[in-house]
Amino acid sequence: MLFDTHAHLNFEAFENDWRETAKRALLAGIKIINVGSNLETSKKAVAIAEEFSEGVYAAVGLHPSEVQEEQLDIKEYKKLAAHPKVVALGEIGLDYYRLPDTIRPEGAGGVADGKQIKTPTEIKNLQKEVLLKFLKLSEETKLPVIVHCRDAHADLIDLLEKFDKPKGFDARGVMHCFSGSFEEARRYLNLGFLISFTGIITFAHFEGETLAKTPLNKIMVETDCPYLTPEPHRGKRNEPLFVEFVAKEVARIKNESYEEVARVTTENAKRLFQKIK
């Protein structure tokens, strides 16, 4: 058994075949969490989960890159979070990667497509405000968080260190699609987070130090499909079935058997996402 802890069958890339794609994974013994990036895709993730009696679950959240496009109504996400198939809040977090290309520089003004264009500082602050609201919702609902971070580890760690660790969790969340340093991973581990790896670890340029040093009982695997397709299928659309190749590469780098990696990472997922039966 394996667990693809981060998939997007709720995205447009799977509009015509999400059901068949999910069934392929389930037949191979792979469970799936479909993760929302805004209210629309969060609702879609829940709707997909409802189509299956077991093995397919949902997470609901507002991606940091979407905070300008959607005015957050946290009450709507709270309603979704009460659904029995919703096992986490996410994906949420901070993403500074695209700021210079997508928003105006400090001190500049302007409106585009009827929307006020924000400065880098304004958009960073908005991302932090949204993240804090979801962290508070996590505390209320006792749901773990699925966190996205790109080019923002220092700010994210600073924010999380100031936020009280929720009680009643064995772990508080997961750092999804992690590509940071081991020192950054260590700080997240100390804050009660698991670390999740994608098909990136199968790419030729991947440096395996962080994965090698992270304890297996703190690791999960994911596809982040339709993105980041692992070797040997790179260039094709990714799907939950391919999480097997991520787990096999974890086993190779950590000098463990594939069976042990599959067992432990699945146990880790069940430990984190406690609504899963």
Short mmCIF file of C-alpha atoms in Angstrom, two decimals:
data_model
loop_
_atom_site.label_atom_id
_atom_site.label_comp_id
_atom_site.label_asym_id
_atom_site.label_seq_id
_atom_site.Cartn_x
_atom_site.Cartn_y
_atom_site.Cartn_z
CA MET A 1 0.00 0.00 0.00
CA LEU A 2 1.09 3.57 -0.74
CA PHE A 3 -0.35 7.00 -0.05
CA ASP A 4 -0.18 9.87 -2.54
CA THR A 5 -0.57 12.61 0.04
CA HIS A 6 -0.80 15.47 -2.44
CA ALA A 7 -2.62 15.20 -5.78
CA HIS A 8 -4.73 17.53 -7.90
CA LEU A 9 -7.26 15.37 -9.71
CA ASN A 10 -9.53 18.35 -9.00
CA PHE A 11 -7.55 20.44 -11.55
CA GLU A 12 -8.43 21.04 -15.19
CA ALA A 13 -5.78 18.58 -16.44
CA PHE A 14 -7.99 15.73 -15.16
CA GLU A 15 -11.34 17.24 -16.09
CA ASN A 16 -12.25 14.38 -18.42
CA ASP A 17 -10.72 11.38 -16.64
CA TRP A 18 -10.28 12.03 -12.92
CA ARG A 19 -12.48 9.06 -12.04
CA GLU A 20 -10.54 6.61 -14.20
CA THR A 21 -7.23 8.04 -12.97
CA ALA A 22 -8.24 7.59 -9.35
CA LYS A 23 -9.43 4.03 -10.00
CA ARG A 24 -6.06 3.10 -11.52
CA ALA A 25 -4.34 4.17 -8.33
CA LEU A 26 -6.86 2.49 -6.03
CA LEU A 27 -6.53 -0.81 -7.90
CA ALA A 28 -2.77 -0.61 -7.30
CA GLY A 29 -3.31 -0.09 -3.56
CA ILE A 30 -2.63 3.65 -3.58
CA LYS A 31 -4.75 6.04 -1.53
CA ILE A 32 -5.10 9.70 -2.57
CA ILE A 33 -5.56 13.12 -1.02
CA ASN A 34 -6.75 15.72 -3.54
CA VAL A 35 -5.68 19.16 -2.41
CA GLY A 36 -7.49 22.43 -3.10
CA SER A 37 -5.80 25.67 -4.14
CA ASN A 38 -8.85 27.94 -3.88
CA LEU A 39 -12.52 27.64 -2.98
CA GLU A 40 -13.53 26.21 -6.36
CA THR A 41 -10.88 23.48 -6.44
CA SER A 42 -11.43 22.76 -2.75
CA LYS A 43 -15.11 22.10 -3.42
CA LYS A 44 -14.11 19.92 -6.37
CA ALA A 45 -11.73 17.93 -4.15
CA VAL A 46 -14.59 17.24 -1.74
CA ALA A 47 -16.93 16.28 -4.58
CA ILE A 48 -14.38 13.79 -5.94
CA ALA A 49 -13.85 12.28 -2.48
CA GLU A 50 -17.61 11.77 -2.15
CA GLU A 51 -17.55 9.59 -5.28
CA PHE A 52 -15.48 6.91 -3.54
CA SER A 53 -16.42 4.90 -0.46
CA GLU A 54 -12.80 4.78 0.66
CA GLY A 55 -9.27 5.59 -0.42
CA VAL A 56 -9.86 9.11 -1.79
CA TYR A 57 -9.84 12.14 0.51
CA ALA A 58 -9.71 15.93 0.29
CA ALA A 59 -7.88 18.94 1.69
CA VAL A 60 -9.26 22.47 1.43
CA GLY A 61 -7.30 25.70 1.33
CA LEU A 62 -6.19 28.85 -0.48
CA HIS A 63 -2.78 28.67 -2.17
CA PRO A 64 -0.57 31.72 -1.51
CA SER A 65 -0.38 32.48 -5.24
CA GLU A 66 -4.19 32.73 -5.31
CA VAL A 67 -4.66 35.27 -2.51
CA GLN A 68 -5.06 38.21 -4.93
CA GLU A 69 -7.62 36.36 -7.05
CA GLU A 70 -9.92 35.26 -4.23
CA GLN A 71 -11.14 37.30 -1.30
CA LEU A 72 -10.86 34.81 1.54
CA ASP A 73 -14.09 33.79 3.25
CA ILE A 74 -12.74 31.57 6.02
CA LYS A 75 -16.29 30.58 7.01
CA GLU A 76 -16.74 28.80 3.67
CA TYR A 77 -13.55 26.80 4.24
CA LYS A 78 -14.68 26.00 7.78
CA LYS A 79 -17.90 24.52 6.38
CA LEU A 80 -15.93 22.37 3.96
CA ALA A 81 -13.52 21.32 6.71
CA ALA A 82 -16.40 19.72 8.60
CA HIS A 83 -16.95 17.19 5.80
CA PRO A 84 -15.95 13.67 6.91
CA LYS A 85 -13.72 13.21 3.85
CA VAL A 86 -11.74 16.43 4.47
CA VAL A 87 -8.59 15.37 6.30
CA ALA A 88 -6.47 18.55 6.18
CA LEU A 89 -6.33 22.26 5.41
CA GLY A 90 -4.25 23.12 2.39
CA GLU A 91 -2.58 23.91 0.43
CA ILE A 92 -1.65 27.07 2.26
CA GLY A 93 1.63 28.86 2.89
CA LEU A 94 3.95 31.49 1.43
CA ASP A 95 5.26 31.83 -2.13
CA TYR A 96 7.60 34.68 -3.04
CA TYR A 97 8.96 33.08 -6.21
CA ARG A 98 6.83 34.95 -8.74
CA LEU A 99 6.54 38.30 -6.99
CA PRO A 100 8.95 40.33 -9.18
CA ASP A 101 7.22 39.19 -12.39
CA THR A 102 3.59 39.47 -11.40
CA ILE A 103 3.19 42.60 -9.29
CA ARG A 104 4.35 46.19 -9.39
CA PRO A 105 7.59 47.33 -7.71
CA GLU A 106 7.60 49.16 -4.40
CA GLY A 107 6.29 52.71 -4.77
CA ALA A 108 4.58 52.15 -8.12
CA GLY A 109 0.86 52.56 -8.61
CA GLY A 110 -1.68 51.18 -10.98
CA VAL A 111 -4.72 49.08 -11.70
CA ALA A 112 -4.86 46.09 -14.06
CA ASP A 113 -8.07 44.36 -15.21
CA GLY A 114 -9.99 46.43 -12.69
CA LYS A 115 -7.88 45.21 -9.77
CA GLN A 116 -5.48 47.21 -7.66
CA ILE A 117 -1.97 45.87 -8.25
CA LYS A 118 -0.11 45.34 -4.98
CA THR A 119 3.52 45.90 -4.08
CA PRO A 120 5.76 42.97 -3.07
CA THR A 121 5.45 43.97 0.58
CA GLU A 122 1.66 44.19 0.36
CA ILE A 123 1.30 40.78 -1.26
CA LYS A 124 3.67 39.16 1.24
CA ASN A 125 1.63 40.63 4.09
CA LEU A 126 -1.59 39.40 2.47
CA GLN A 127 -0.16 35.88 2.15
CA LYS A 128 0.80 35.96 5.84
CA GLU A 129 -2.67 37.17 6.86
CA VAL A 130 -4.34 34.35 4.94
CA LEU A 131 -1.93 31.77 6.34
CA LEU A 132 -2.57 32.92 9.91
CA LYS A 133 -6.32 32.59 9.40
CA PHE A 134 -5.89 29.00 8.23
CA LEU A 135 -3.55 28.19 11.12
CA LYS A 136 -6.22 29.45 13.51
CA LEU A 137 -8.81 27.35 11.67
CA SER A 138 -6.49 24.37 12.08
CA GLU A 139 -6.51 25.00 15.80
CA GLU A 140 -10.32 25.14 15.84
CA THR A 141 -10.93 22.10 13.67
CA LYS A 142 -7.98 19.98 14.86
CA LEU A 143 -7.06 19.41 11.21
CA PRO A 144 -3.39 19.32 10.17
CA VAL A 145 -2.11 21.73 7.53
CA ILE A 146 -0.49 21.07 4.15
CA VAL A 147 2.02 23.86 3.66
CA HIS A 148 3.49 25.20 0.42
CA CYS A 149 6.66 27.28 0.64
CA ARG A 150 8.79 28.70 -2.16
CA ASP A 151 11.57 31.25 -1.62
CA ALA A 152 10.03 32.13 1.75
CA HIS A 153 11.44 29.70 4.33
CA ALA A 154 12.81 32.39 6.66
CA ASP A 155 9.48 34.22 6.91
CA LEU A 156 7.49 30.99 7.17
CA ILE A 157 9.65 29.55 9.95
CA ASP A 158 9.50 32.86 11.82
CA LEU A 159 5.71 32.89 11.56
CA LEU A 160 5.29 29.25 12.59
CA GLU A 161 7.65 29.63 15.54
CA LYS A 162 5.42 32.41 16.89
CA PHE A 163 2.24 30.37 16.44
CA ASP A 164 1.43 28.00 19.27
CA LYS A 165 1.65 24.34 18.36
CA PRO A 166 -1.90 22.96 18.46
CA LYS A 167 -2.61 20.42 21.16
CA GLY A 168 -3.95 16.99 20.32
CA PHE A 169 -1.75 16.43 17.26
CA ASP A 170 0.94 13.82 16.89
CA ALA A 171 2.09 16.15 14.11
CA ARG A 172 0.73 19.55 13.11
CA GLY A 173 1.21 19.35 9.36
CA VAL A 174 3.42 18.61 6.40
CA MET A 175 5.83 20.63 4.29
CA HIS A 176 4.65 19.66 0.83
CA CYS A 177 7.00 19.23 -2.16
CA PHE A 178 9.98 20.04 0.03
CA SER A 179 13.13 21.21 -1.72
CA GLY A 180 14.86 23.20 1.02
CA SER A 181 18.05 22.52 2.93
CA PHE A 182 18.33 20.00 5.73
CA GLU A 183 18.76 22.85 8.22
CA GLU A 184 15.39 24.21 7.09
CA ALA A 185 13.91 20.71 7.23
CA ARG A 186 15.29 20.26 10.75
CA ARG A 187 13.57 23.44 11.92
CA TYR A 188 10.26 22.31 10.43
CA LEU A 189 10.66 18.90 12.07
CA ASN A 190 11.24 20.63 15.40
CA LEU A 191 8.01 22.58 14.85
CA GLY A 192 6.06 19.34 14.47
CA PHE A 193 5.95 19.01 10.68
CA LEU A 194 6.54 16.02 8.45
CA ILE A 195 8.48 16.44 5.20
CA SER A 196 7.00 15.30 1.88
CA PHE A 197 8.92 14.58 -1.32
CA THR A 198 7.80 14.50 -4.96
CA GLY A 199 9.09 13.24 -8.29
CA ILE A 200 11.77 15.93 -8.13
CA ILE A 201 13.90 13.44 -6.21
CA THR A 202 14.10 11.26 -9.34
CA PHE A 203 15.57 14.08 -11.47
CA ALA A 204 19.25 13.98 -12.39
CA HIS A 205 20.06 17.30 -10.70
CA PHE A 206 18.52 16.35 -7.34
CA GLU A 207 20.85 16.58 -4.37
CA GLY A 208 19.78 13.96 -1.86
CA GLU A 209 21.31 15.25 1.38
CA THR A 210 18.06 16.52 2.91
CA LEU A 211 16.18 13.32 2.09
CA ALA A 212 19.07 11.15 3.27
CA LYS A 213 19.23 12.92 6.65
CA THR A 214 15.48 13.14 7.30
CA PRO A 215 14.25 10.19 9.43
CA LEU A 216 11.96 7.83 7.54
CA ASN A 217 9.29 8.17 10.23
CA LYS A 218 9.07 11.89 9.35
CA ILE A 219 8.70 11.43 5.57
CA MET A 220 5.70 11.21 3.26
CA VAL A 221 5.54 10.79 -0.52
CA GLU A 222 3.38 12.59 -3.07
CA THR A 223 3.02 13.25 -6.78
CA ASP A 224 1.71 16.85 -6.84
CA CYS A 225 0.10 15.66 -10.07
CA PRO A 226 -0.41 16.74 -12.78
CA TYR A 227 3.00 18.36 -12.16
CA LEU A 228 6.52 17.03 -11.41
CA THR A 229 6.21 13.68 -13.16
CA PRO A 230 8.94 11.33 -11.90
CA GLU A 231 11.37 9.41 -14.05
CA PRO A 232 10.86 7.24 -16.07
CA HIS A 233 7.63 9.02 -17.10
CA ARG A 234 8.96 12.57 -17.13
CA GLY A 235 7.34 14.58 -19.92
CA LYS A 236 3.97 12.90 -19.46
CA ARG A 237 1.10 14.07 -17.27
CA ASN A 238 1.70 12.96 -13.70
CA GLU A 239 -0.88 10.90 -11.79
CA PRO A 240 -1.21 9.19 -8.37
CA LEU A 241 -0.16 5.81 -9.80
CA PHE A 242 3.35 7.23 -10.29
CA VAL A 243 3.91 7.83 -6.56
CA GLU A 244 5.48 4.36 -6.63
CA PHE A 245 8.54 5.81 -8.39
CA VAL A 246 8.93 8.45 -5.69
CA ALA A 247 8.82 5.79 -2.98
CA LYS A 248 11.35 3.64 -4.84
CA GLU A 249 13.77 6.56 -5.05
CA VAL A 250 13.33 7.26 -1.33
CA ALA A 251 14.23 3.62 -0.72
CA ARG A 252 17.32 3.87 -2.92
CA ILE A 253 18.63 7.08 -1.34
CA LYS A 254 17.97 5.88 2.21
CA ASN A 255 19.18 2.33 1.56
CA GLU A 256 15.87 0.85 2.69
CA SER A 257 13.61 -1.71 1.04
CA TYR A 258 10.76 -0.39 -1.07
CA GLU A 259 8.33 -2.35 1.10
CA GLU A 260 9.61 -0.65 4.26
CA VAL A 261 9.35 2.81 2.71
CA ALA A 262 5.80 2.08 1.52
CA ARG A 263 4.79 0.80 4.96
CA VAL A 264 6.33 3.62 7.00
CA THR A 265 5.27 6.51 4.76
CA THR A 266 1.71 5.16 4.73
CA GLU A 267 1.74 4.89 8.53
CA ASN A 268 3.04 8.46 8.69
CA ALA A 269 0.15 9.66 6.53
CA LYS A 270 -2.42 7.90 8.69
CA ARG A 271 -0.79 9.33 11.81
CA LEU A 272 -0.97 12.86 10.44
CA PHE A 273 -4.37 12.73 8.76
CA GLN A 274 -6.29 11.35 11.71
CA LYS A 275 -9.74 11.43 10.08
CA ILE A 276 -8.64 8.65 7.73
CA LYS A 277 -10.05 5.31 8.84
#
